[in-house]
Short mmCIF file of N, CA, C and O in Angstrom, two decimals:
data_model
loop_
_atom_site.label_atom_id
_atom_site.label_comp_id
_atom_site.label_asym_id
_atom_site.label_seq_id
_atom_site.Cartn_x
_atom_site.Cartn_y
_atom_site.Cartn_z
N UNK A 1 13.91 19.08 8.59
CA UNK A 1 13.05 18.78 7.55
C UNK A 1 13.43 18.20 6.23
O UNK A 1 14.17 18.91 5.56
N UNK A 2 12.69 16.82 5.28
CA UNK A 2 13.12 16.21 4.45
C UNK A 2 13.30 17.16 3.36
O UNK A 2 12.12 18.06 3.50
N UNK A 3 14.00 16.95 2.08
CA UNK A 3 13.39 17.78 0.74
C UNK A 3 12.59 16.84 0.14
O UNK A 3 13.22 15.45 0.08
N UNK A 4 12.73 16.83 -1.09
CA UNK A 4 11.91 16.37 -2.10
C UNK A 4 13.03 15.79 -2.48
O UNK A 4 12.42 14.18 -2.72
N UNK A 5 14.23 15.48 -2.52
CA UNK A 5 15.72 14.77 -3.26
C UNK A 5 15.96 13.28 -2.21
O UNK A 5 16.27 12.36 -2.56
N UNK A 6 15.65 13.50 -0.51
CA UNK A 6 16.24 12.93 -0.47
C UNK A 6 14.92 12.40 1.11
O UNK A 6 14.95 11.22 2.20
N UNK A 7 13.27 12.65 0.10
CA UNK A 7 11.92 11.64 0.77
C UNK A 7 12.82 10.02 0.79
O UNK A 7 12.79 9.85 0.31
N UNK A 8 11.81 9.91 2.33
CA UNK A 8 12.38 8.35 2.09
C UNK A 8 10.37 7.44 0.81
O UNK A 8 9.48 8.56 0.05
N UNK A 9 10.46 5.84 0.33
CA UNK A 9 9.74 5.78 -0.57
C UNK A 9 8.80 4.67 0.30
O UNK A 9 9.18 3.95 1.49
N UNK A 10 7.74 4.31 0.16
CA UNK A 10 7.07 2.94 0.78
C UNK A 10 7.10 2.06 -0.34
O UNK A 10 6.36 2.25 -1.95
N UNK A 11 7.62 0.83 0.17
CA UNK A 11 7.83 0.22 -1.38
C UNK A 11 6.58 -1.13 -0.77
O UNK A 11 6.07 -1.95 -0.05
N UNK A 12 5.53 -0.42 -2.52
CA UNK A 12 4.33 -1.47 -2.09
C UNK A 12 4.53 -3.20 -2.93
O UNK A 12 4.70 -2.98 -4.44
N UNK A 13 4.43 -4.00 -2.29
CA UNK A 13 4.38 -5.19 -2.53
C UNK A 13 3.37 -5.78 -2.81
O UNK A 13 1.95 -6.31 -1.85
N UNK A 14 2.85 -6.61 -4.26
CA UNK A 14 1.56 -7.36 -4.20
C UNK A 14 1.68 -9.05 -3.55
O UNK A 14 2.42 -9.64 -4.38
N UNK A 15 1.07 -9.34 -2.42
CA UNK A 15 1.17 -10.62 -2.25
C UNK A 15 0.37 -11.27 -2.78
O UNK A 15 -0.57 -12.04 -2.32
N UNK A 16 -0.56 -11.34 -4.40
CA UNK A 16 -1.37 -12.08 -4.47
C UNK A 16 -0.47 -12.50 -6.40
O UNK A 16 -0.02 -11.91 -6.85
N UNK A 17 -1.61 -13.66 -6.61
CA UNK A 17 -1.46 -14.32 -8.09
C UNK A 17 -1.63 -12.61 -9.36
O UNK A 17 -1.46 -13.53 -10.01
N UNK A 18 -1.99 -12.10 -8.80
CA UNK A 18 -2.90 -11.02 -9.60
C UNK A 18 -2.32 -9.70 -10.06
O UNK A 18 -2.13 -9.23 -8.97
N UNK A 19 -2.29 -9.01 -11.01
CA UNK A 19 -1.67 -7.90 -11.21
C UNK A 19 -2.43 -7.53 -10.18
O UNK A 19 -3.82 -7.21 -10.57
N UNK A 20 -1.49 -5.85 -9.98
CA UNK A 20 -2.53 -5.18 -8.93
C UNK A 20 -2.64 -3.69 -9.58
O UNK A 20 -1.37 -3.37 -10.04
N UNK A 21 -3.84 -3.23 -8.93
CA UNK A 21 -3.32 -1.67 -9.45
C UNK A 21 -3.83 -0.58 -8.44
O UNK A 21 -4.40 -1.04 -7.97
N UNK A 22 -2.34 -0.19 -7.87
CA UNK A 22 -2.87 1.00 -7.07
C UNK A 22 -3.31 1.59 -7.16
O UNK A 22 -2.58 2.83 -7.67
N UNK A 23 -3.86 2.39 -6.28
CA UNK A 23 -4.04 3.91 -6.15
C UNK A 23 -4.18 4.85 -4.46
O UNK A 23 -4.50 3.80 -3.71
N UNK A 24 -3.76 6.04 -5.18
CA UNK A 24 -3.45 5.60 -3.62
C UNK A 24 -4.17 7.91 -3.45
O UNK A 24 -3.91 8.59 -4.58
N UNK A 25 -4.78 7.85 -2.05
CA UNK A 25 -5.93 8.98 -1.79
C UNK A 25 -6.49 9.77 -2.93
O UNK A 25 -5.85 11.01 -3.62
N UNK A 26 -7.20 9.10 -3.87
CA UNK A 26 -7.84 9.49 -5.03
C UNK A 26 -6.68 9.59 -6.57
O UNK A 26 -7.87 9.57 -7.78
N UNK A 27 -5.79 8.78 -6.73
CA UNK A 27 -4.64 8.67 -7.73
C UNK A 27 -3.86 8.09 -7.90
O UNK A 27 -3.32 7.49 -6.87
N UNK A 28 -4.12 6.96 -9.18
CA UNK A 28 -2.61 6.43 -9.85
C UNK A 28 -1.36 6.56 -9.80
O UNK A 28 -0.96 7.40 -9.74
N UNK A 29 -0.79 5.98 -8.66
CA UNK A 29 0.67 5.73 -8.30
C UNK A 29 1.23 5.59 -9.93
O UNK A 29 1.02 4.93 -10.76
N UNK A 30 2.43 6.76 -9.75
CA UNK A 30 3.40 6.52 -10.74
C UNK A 30 3.52 4.77 -11.95
O UNK A 30 3.16 4.56 -12.75
N UNK A 31 3.73 3.88 -11.34
CA UNK A 31 3.48 2.48 -11.21
C UNK A 31 2.85 2.11 -10.65
O UNK A 31 2.77 1.13 -10.35
N UNK A 32 1.54 2.17 -11.41
CA UNK A 32 0.42 1.98 -10.61
C UNK A 32 0.30 0.52 -10.53
O UNK A 32 -0.06 -0.24 -10.07
N UNK A 33 0.87 -0.39 -11.75
CA UNK A 33 0.32 -1.64 -12.09
C UNK A 33 1.36 -2.54 -11.06
O UNK A 33 2.52 -2.43 -11.41
N UNK A 34 1.37 -3.73 -10.23
CA UNK A 34 2.22 -4.52 -9.67
C UNK A 34 1.78 -6.14 -9.88
O UNK A 34 0.80 -6.22 -9.34
N UNK A 35 2.91 -6.79 -10.57
CA UNK A 35 2.45 -7.50 -11.28
C UNK A 35 2.33 -8.88 -10.16
O UNK A 35 2.64 -8.72 -8.71
N UNK A 36 0.78 -10.15 -10.71
CA UNK A 36 1.17 -11.10 -9.53
C UNK A 36 2.44 -11.58 -9.24
O UNK A 36 3.40 -11.68 -10.14
N UNK A 37 2.51 -12.87 -9.04
CA UNK A 37 3.06 -14.20 -8.71
C UNK A 37 3.60 -14.63 -10.09
O UNK A 37 3.26 -14.49 -11.26
N UNK A 38 4.82 -14.76 -10.48
CA UNK A 38 5.26 -15.20 -11.81
C UNK A 38 5.35 -16.82 -12.26
O UNK A 38 5.69 -17.36 -10.93
N UNK A 39 4.21 -17.31 -12.45
CA UNK A 39 3.98 -18.74 -12.81
C UNK A 39 5.72 -19.36 -13.09
O UNK A 39 5.19 -20.21 -12.57
N UNK A 40 6.09 -19.15 -13.89
CA UNK A 40 7.40 -19.75 -14.94
C UNK A 40 8.45 -18.99 -13.23
O UNK A 40 9.32 -19.35 -14.34
N UNK A 41 8.41 -18.66 -12.66
CA UNK A 41 9.62 -17.86 -12.25
C UNK A 41 10.05 -19.17 -10.80
O UNK A 41 9.63 -19.53 -10.56
N UNK A 42 11.96 -18.82 -10.86
CA UNK A 42 12.42 -19.50 -9.35
C UNK A 42 12.54 -18.54 -8.76
O UNK A 42 13.16 -17.74 -9.04
N UNK A 43 12.11 -18.83 -7.63
CA UNK A 43 11.04 -19.05 -7.32
C UNK A 43 9.96 -19.01 -7.37
O UNK A 43 9.27 -17.36 -7.66
N UNK A 44 8.81 -18.78 -7.55
CA UNK A 44 7.36 -19.33 -7.71
C UNK A 44 6.90 -17.78 -6.93
O UNK A 44 6.35 -17.01 -7.40
N UNK A 45 6.55 -17.60 -5.80
CA UNK A 45 5.69 -17.54 -4.89
C UNK A 45 7.08 -16.27 -4.42
O UNK A 45 7.21 -16.32 -3.29
N UNK A 46 6.99 -14.82 -4.87
CA UNK A 46 7.55 -13.62 -5.13
C UNK A 46 6.93 -12.61 -5.15
O UNK A 46 6.72 -13.02 -6.47
N UNK A 47 6.37 -12.37 -3.66
CA UNK A 47 6.32 -10.86 -4.47
C UNK A 47 6.77 -9.92 -5.53
O UNK A 47 8.27 -9.64 -5.04
N UNK A 48 6.06 -9.12 -5.72
CA UNK A 48 7.10 -8.21 -7.11
C UNK A 48 6.16 -6.48 -6.33
O UNK A 48 5.57 -6.58 -5.30
N UNK A 49 7.16 -5.49 -6.00
CA UNK A 49 6.30 -3.99 -5.49
C UNK A 49 6.28 -3.50 -6.32
O UNK A 49 7.69 -2.87 -7.44
N UNK A 50 6.64 -1.83 -6.26
CA UNK A 50 6.47 -0.77 -6.76
C UNK A 50 7.26 0.27 -5.21
O UNK A 50 6.62 -0.47 -4.47
N UNK A 51 7.71 1.21 -5.45
CA UNK A 51 7.90 2.28 -5.12
C UNK A 51 7.26 3.47 -5.23
O UNK A 51 7.07 4.35 -6.16
N UNK A 52 6.32 4.03 -4.21
CA UNK A 52 5.61 5.14 -4.44
C UNK A 52 6.34 6.06 -2.81
O UNK A 52 6.41 6.20 -1.87
N UNK A 53 6.67 7.20 -3.94
CA UNK A 53 7.26 8.59 -2.88
C UNK A 53 6.72 9.11 -1.28
O UNK A 53 5.12 8.44 -1.66
N UNK A 54 6.99 9.38 -0.19
CA UNK A 54 6.28 9.72 0.61
C UNK A 54 6.44 11.13 0.62
O UNK A 54 7.59 12.00 0.21
N UNK A 55 5.75 11.97 1.37
CA UNK A 55 5.97 13.55 1.33
C UNK A 55 5.00 13.68 3.13
O UNK A 55 4.71 13.33 3.17
N UNK A 56 4.91 15.22 2.44
CA UNK A 56 4.69 15.78 4.01
C UNK A 56 3.61 15.37 4.15
O UNK A 56 2.52 14.80 5.08
N UNK A 57 2.91 16.63 3.45
CA UNK A 57 1.18 16.63 3.28
C UNK A 57 0.43 16.23 2.03
O UNK A 57 1.24 16.18 1.30
N UNK A 58 -1.00 15.50 2.33
CA UNK A 58 -1.81 15.10 1.53
C UNK A 58 -2.18 16.61 0.13
O UNK A 58 -2.03 16.24 -0.92
N UNK A 59 -1.66 18.01 0.00
CA UNK A 59 -1.67 18.69 -0.66
C UNK A 59 -0.11 18.75 -1.59
O UNK A 59 0.08 19.40 -2.49
N UNK A 60 0.53 17.38 -1.56
CA UNK A 60 1.63 17.98 -1.23
C UNK A 60 1.77 17.39 -2.56
O UNK A 60 2.98 16.62 -3.51
N UNK A 61 0.98 16.62 -3.46
CA UNK A 61 0.76 16.11 -4.50
C UNK A 61 0.25 14.26 -4.14
O UNK A 61 0.95 13.35 -3.57
N UNK A 62 -0.74 14.63 -5.12
CA UNK A 62 -1.62 13.05 -5.30
C UNK A 62 -0.94 12.01 -5.79
O UNK A 62 -0.03 12.09 -6.09
N UNK A 63 -1.08 11.16 -5.44
CA UNK A 63 -1.01 9.54 -5.67
C UNK A 63 0.36 9.32 -4.74
O UNK A 63 1.47 8.52 -5.48
N UNK A 64 0.69 9.65 -3.77
CA UNK A 64 1.98 9.74 -2.55
C UNK A 64 1.88 9.22 -1.47
O UNK A 64 0.10 9.20 -0.78
N UNK A 65 2.28 8.44 -0.30
CA UNK A 65 2.19 8.79 0.67
C UNK A 65 2.34 10.13 1.79
O UNK A 65 3.59 9.82 1.39
N UNK A 66 1.77 10.70 2.54
CA UNK A 66 1.73 11.17 3.11
C UNK A 66 1.56 10.46 5.43
O UNK A 66 1.49 10.03 4.74
N UNK A 67 2.05 11.97 5.52
CA UNK A 67 1.81 11.15 7.14
C UNK A 67 0.75 11.96 7.62
O UNK A 67 -0.61 13.14 7.07
N UNK A 68 -0.35 10.69 8.18
CA UNK A 68 -2.23 10.64 8.31
C UNK A 68 -1.94 9.37 7.86
O UNK A 68 -1.84 8.45 7.35
N UNK A 69 -3.81 9.44 7.64
CA UNK A 69 -4.14 8.25 7.05
C UNK A 69 -4.17 9.06 5.44
O UNK A 69 -5.33 9.13 5.33
N UNK A 70 -3.34 8.16 5.03
CA UNK A 70 -4.12 7.57 2.98
C UNK A 70 -4.77 5.99 2.62
O UNK A 70 -5.07 5.39 3.34
N UNK A 71 -5.31 6.52 1.74
CA UNK A 71 -6.80 6.21 1.44
C UNK A 71 -6.27 5.05 0.40
O UNK A 71 -6.40 5.69 -1.09
N UNK A 72 -6.36 3.93 0.37
CA UNK A 72 -5.57 2.92 -0.68
C UNK A 72 -7.25 2.68 -1.64
O UNK A 72 -7.46 2.05 -0.46
N UNK A 73 -6.69 2.60 -2.69
CA UNK A 73 -7.54 1.78 -4.03
C UNK A 73 -6.89 0.67 -4.05
O UNK A 73 -5.88 1.03 -5.41
N UNK A 74 -7.61 -0.47 -4.29
CA UNK A 74 -6.23 -1.73 -4.75
C UNK A 74 -7.62 -2.42 -6.01
O UNK A 74 -8.53 -3.15 -6.02
N UNK A 75 -7.43 -2.63 -7.06
CA UNK A 75 -8.06 -2.97 -7.71
C UNK A 75 -7.04 -4.95 -8.45
O UNK A 75 -6.16 -4.40 -8.86
N UNK A 76 -7.62 -5.55 -8.46
CA UNK A 76 -7.62 -7.01 -8.61
C UNK A 76 -8.20 -7.42 -10.15
O UNK A 76 -9.65 -6.47 -10.29
N UNK A 77 -7.86 -8.46 -10.71
CA UNK A 77 -8.92 -8.63 -12.30
C UNK A 77 -10.06 -8.87 -11.57
O UNK A 77 -11.23 -8.73 -12.23
N UNK A 78 -10.29 -9.44 -10.41
CA UNK A 78 -11.98 -9.84 -9.75
C UNK A 78 -11.92 -8.82 -8.76
O UNK A 78 -13.26 -9.49 -8.50
N UNK A 79 -11.78 -7.73 -9.02
CA UNK A 79 -12.69 -6.87 -7.95
C UNK A 79 -11.80 -5.77 -7.21
O UNK A 79 -10.78 -5.49 -7.45
N UNK A 80 -13.04 -5.13 -6.33
CA UNK A 80 -11.84 -3.06 -6.20
C UNK A 80 -11.79 -3.92 -4.48
O UNK A 80 -13.46 -3.88 -4.14
N UNK A 81 -11.22 -3.29 -3.78
CA UNK A 81 -10.73 -3.44 -2.76
C UNK A 81 -10.15 -1.47 -1.70
O UNK A 81 -9.26 -0.81 -2.97
N UNK A 82 -10.57 -1.63 -0.66
CA UNK A 82 -9.90 -0.94 -0.22
C UNK A 82 -8.87 -0.66 1.08
O UNK A 82 -9.65 -2.15 1.37
N UNK A 83 -8.62 0.14 1.43
CA UNK A 83 -7.42 0.04 2.77
C UNK A 83 -7.50 1.71 3.24
O UNK A 83 -7.96 2.08 2.46
N UNK A 84 -7.55 1.85 4.38
CA UNK A 84 -6.76 2.74 4.95
C UNK A 84 -5.85 2.54 5.71
O UNK A 84 -5.68 1.78 6.60
N UNK A 85 -4.32 3.06 5.87
CA UNK A 85 -2.53 3.22 6.08
C UNK A 85 -3.02 4.09 6.60
O UNK A 85 -2.53 4.91 5.96
N UNK A 86 -2.23 4.46 8.43
CA UNK A 86 -2.19 5.89 8.46
C UNK A 86 -0.59 5.64 8.60
O UNK A 86 0.13 4.37 9.49
N UNK A 87 0.23 6.34 8.05
CA UNK A 87 2.09 6.50 8.44
C UNK A 87 1.92 7.72 9.69
O UNK A 87 1.32 9.07 9.34
N UNK A 88 2.59 7.84 10.73
CA UNK A 88 2.24 8.71 11.87
C UNK A 88 3.88 9.23 11.71
O UNK A 88 5.11 8.69 11.38
N UNK A 89 3.79 10.43 11.54
CA UNK A 89 5.27 11.28 10.96
C UNK A 89 6.55 11.37 12.15
O UNK A 89 7.65 11.23 12.14
N UNK A 90 5.96 10.92 13.23
CA UNK A 90 6.81 11.50 14.85
C UNK A 90 7.42 9.85 14.45
O UNK A 90 8.51 9.68 14.39
N UNK A 91 6.50 8.61 13.67
CA UNK A 91 7.25 7.29 14.42
C UNK A 91 8.24 7.66 13.18
O UNK A 91 8.97 6.09 13.30
N UNK A 92 7.60 7.72 11.97
CA UNK A 92 8.10 7.26 10.93
C UNK A 92 8.90 8.23 10.10
O UNK A 92 8.29 9.23 9.33
N UNK A 93 10.27 9.06 9.97
CA UNK A 93 10.88 10.65 9.92
C UNK A 93 10.60 9.97 8.08
O UNK A 93 10.35 9.01 7.93
N UNK A 94 10.53 11.61 8.06
CA UNK A 94 10.20 11.13 5.96
C UNK A 94 11.20 10.88 5.78
O UNK A 94 10.76 10.04 4.33
N UNK A 95 12.28 11.48 5.93
CA UNK A 95 13.34 10.23 5.05
C UNK A 95 13.94 8.61 5.58
O UNK A 95 14.30 8.20 4.45
N UNK A 96 12.74 8.19 6.17
CA UNK A 96 12.55 6.53 6.08
C UNK A 96 11.70 6.14 5.39
O UNK A 96 10.46 6.66 5.06
N UNK A 97 12.32 4.71 5.32
CA UNK A 97 11.49 4.02 3.58
C UNK A 97 11.08 3.01 4.20
O UNK A 97 11.19 2.53 5.89
N UNK A 98 9.90 2.80 4.00
CA UNK A 98 8.46 2.29 4.82
C UNK A 98 8.39 0.71 3.78
O UNK A 98 8.42 0.79 2.76
N UNK A 99 7.92 -0.21 4.25
CA UNK A 99 7.44 -1.86 3.18
C UNK A 99 5.99 -1.62 3.52
O UNK A 99 5.46 -1.45 4.72
N UNK A 100 4.88 -2.48 2.34
CA UNK A 100 3.98 -2.45 2.68
C UNK A 100 3.45 -3.87 1.84
O UNK A 100 3.22 -3.57 0.79
N UNK A 101 3.34 -4.19 2.53
CA UNK A 101 2.96 -5.41 2.36
C UNK A 101 1.67 -5.72 2.19
O UNK A 101 0.56 -5.25 3.32
N UNK A 102 0.36 -6.13 0.81
CA UNK A 102 -0.76 -6.33 0.66
C UNK A 102 -1.57 -7.50 0.05
O UNK A 102 -0.90 -8.36 -1.40
N UNK A 103 -2.48 -8.03 1.12
CA UNK A 103 -2.47 -9.47 0.64
C UNK A 103 -4.53 -9.18 -0.15
O UNK A 103 -5.10 -8.29 0.34
N UNK A 104 -4.87 -9.84 -0.18
CA UNK A 104 -6.67 -10.05 -0.36
C UNK A 104 -7.34 -9.35 1.52
O UNK A 104 -8.11 -9.48 0.48
N UNK A 105 -6.70 -9.75 2.37
CA UNK A 105 -7.84 -9.40 3.56
C UNK A 105 -7.03 -8.44 4.38
O UNK A 105 -7.51 -8.10 5.43
N UNK A 106 -5.40 -8.01 4.06
CA UNK A 106 -4.91 -7.03 5.34
C UNK A 106 -4.15 -7.04 4.44
O UNK A 106 -3.10 -7.18 3.38
N UNK A 107 -3.26 -5.54 5.16
CA UNK A 107 -1.73 -4.95 4.46
C UNK A 107 -1.33 -4.65 5.76
O UNK A 107 -1.58 -5.03 7.07
N UNK A 108 0.63 -5.17 6.17
CA UNK A 108 1.14 -5.29 6.97
C UNK A 108 2.06 -3.59 6.59
O UNK A 108 2.76 -3.92 5.60
N UNK A 109 2.35 -2.91 7.48
CA UNK A 109 3.30 -1.87 6.96
C UNK A 109 4.54 -2.13 7.91
O UNK A 109 4.21 -2.46 9.15
N UNK A 110 5.80 -2.50 7.51
CA UNK A 110 6.68 -2.89 8.28
C UNK A 110 7.72 -2.04 7.64
O UNK A 110 7.81 -0.82 6.73
N UNK A 111 9.15 -1.48 9.04
CA UNK A 111 9.65 -0.41 8.79
C UNK A 111 10.83 -0.85 8.49
O UNK A 111 11.28 -2.38 8.04
N UNK A 112 12.19 -0.26 7.82
CA UNK A 112 13.08 -0.83 6.78
C UNK A 112 14.18 -1.78 7.80
O UNK A 112 14.71 -2.37 7.39
N UNK A 113 14.04 -2.02 9.03
CA UNK A 113 14.31 -3.09 10.07
C UNK A 113 13.53 -4.31 9.74
O UNK A 113 14.09 -5.57 10.43
N UNK A 114 12.47 -4.67 9.25
CA UNK A 114 12.14 -5.70 9.68
C UNK A 114 11.05 -5.90 10.43
O UNK A 114 10.45 -6.75 10.16
N UNK A 115 10.62 -4.83 10.27
CA UNK A 115 9.41 -4.79 12.06
C UNK A 115 8.82 -4.52 11.74
O UNK A 115 8.19 -3.28 11.61
N UNK A 116 6.92 -5.42 11.83
CA UNK A 116 5.88 -4.82 11.60
C UNK A 116 5.49 -3.82 12.58
O UNK A 116 5.69 -4.06 13.81
N UNK A 117 5.28 -2.92 12.09
CA UNK A 117 4.38 -1.62 12.64
C UNK A 117 3.05 -1.41 12.97
O UNK A 117 2.80 -1.08 14.02
N UNK A 118 2.45 -1.87 12.06
CA UNK A 118 0.68 -1.80 11.85
C UNK A 118 0.70 -2.44 10.62
O UNK A 118 0.90 -3.03 9.91
N UNK A 119 -0.84 -2.90 11.09
CA UNK A 119 -1.61 -3.64 10.17
C UNK A 119 -2.84 -3.34 10.18
O UNK A 119 -3.89 -3.29 10.75
N UNK A 120 -4.06 -3.98 9.31
CA UNK A 120 -5.41 -3.52 8.81
C UNK A 120 -5.79 -4.44 8.05
O UNK A 120 -4.97 -5.39 7.03
N UNK A 121 -7.06 -3.97 7.30
CA UNK A 121 -7.83 -4.86 7.38
C UNK A 121 -8.01 -4.34 5.14
O UNK A 121 -7.57 -2.82 5.16
N UNK A 122 -7.54 -5.56 4.39
CA UNK A 122 -8.79 -5.28 3.09
C UNK A 122 -9.99 -5.50 2.63
O UNK A 122 -9.97 -6.41 2.59
N UNK A 123 -10.84 -4.27 2.18
CA UNK A 123 -12.27 -4.64 2.18
C UNK A 123 -12.94 -4.80 1.12
O UNK A 123 -12.74 -3.52 -0.11
N UNK A 124 -13.35 -6.07 0.59
CA UNK A 124 -13.90 -5.89 -1.13
C UNK A 124 -15.00 -4.92 -1.09
O UNK A 124 -15.30 -4.07 -0.20
N UNK A 125 -15.69 -4.06 -2.33
CA UNK A 125 -15.98 -3.04 -2.62
C UNK A 125 -17.05 -3.98 -2.23
O UNK A 125 -18.61 -2.68 -1.59
N UNK A 126 -17.45 -5.11 -2.32
CA UNK A 126 -18.93 -5.24 -2.08
C UNK A 126 -18.92 -5.90 -0.45
O UNK A 126 -19.98 -4.97 -0.26
N UNK A 127 -17.71 -5.44 0.08
CA UNK A 127 -18.57 -6.13 1.98
C UNK A 127 -18.90 -4.39 2.12
O UNK A 127 -19.50 -3.28 2.88
N UNK A 128 -17.94 -3.54 1.84
CA UNK A 128 -18.09 -1.79 2.11
C UNK A 128 -19.60 -1.17 1.31
O UNK A 128 -19.41 -0.27 2.80
N UNK A 129 -19.71 -1.89 0.07
CA UNK A 129 -21.06 -1.17 -0.41
C UNK A 129 -22.39 -2.13 0.89
O UNK A 129 -23.21 -1.24 1.07
N UNK A 130 -21.51 -3.18 1.52
CA UNK A 130 -22.99 -3.81 2.65
C UNK A 130 -22.58 -2.85 3.98
O UNK A 130 -24.27 -3.31 4.57
N UNK A 131 -21.72 -2.33 4.29
CA UNK A 131 -21.32 -1.72 4.85
C UNK A 131 -22.15 -0.48 5.95
O UNK A 131 -22.91 0.31 6.43
N UNK A 132 -21.68 -0.27 3.80
CA UNK A 132 -22.94 1.03 3.72
C UNK A 132 -23.82 1.06 3.77
O UNK A 132 -24.91 2.13 4.71
N UNK A 133 -24.70 0.48 3.72
CA UNK A 133 -26.05 0.24 3.41
C UNK A 133 -26.42 0.12 4.64
O UNK A 133 -27.34 0.56 5.25
N UNK A 134 -25.54 -0.63 6.18
CA UNK A 134 -26.48 -0.79 7.28
C UNK A 134 -26.33 0.14 7.84
O UNK A 134 -27.14 0.55 8.64
N UNK A 135 -24.83 1.90 7.04
CA UNK A 135 -25.18 2.27 8.49
C UNK A 135 -26.35 3.03 8.14
O UNK A 135 -27.07 4.01 9.04
N UNK A 136 -26.56 3.11 6.62
CA UNK A 136 -28.23 3.75 5.77
C UNK A 136 -28.98 4.15 6.78
O UNK A 136 -30.04 4.66 7.24
N UNK A 137 -29.08 2.18 7.12
CA UNK A 137 -30.36 2.07 7.48
C UNK A 137 -30.90 2.19 9.13
O UNK A 137 -31.59 1.77 8.95
N UNK A 138 -29.24 2.04 9.31
CA UNK A 138 -29.77 2.32 10.95
C UNK A 138 -30.39 3.36 11.69
O UNK A 138 -30.50 4.39 10.88
#
């Protein structure tokens, strides 16, 4: 089992032009703001990232990624979004770094060798409300 000193991280990339504020499992991550593209940079379209620590269990501390289903809250200037990202500890040892790319409608989980391992939806708060309303009415 990995110790705290050699746990991997999930490098979260903001693939959008607006600054993203990231919360994992209900708590804003330590370096929660991920800048959008830099309009005056060369090259212009370059995603920015923060490293979020990995931990074994949800009880090991909020604001981190754990083995299991992680709930993300994503705040851009024009809205609130959510996503669920599952990390399988059997497939991704705790010492392994992972890359998570977040854009407006989906996320991609990539291993340290550049191989996409999972993908899912990024859903806006309005769509979540409509979905929840539809479920309640049914």
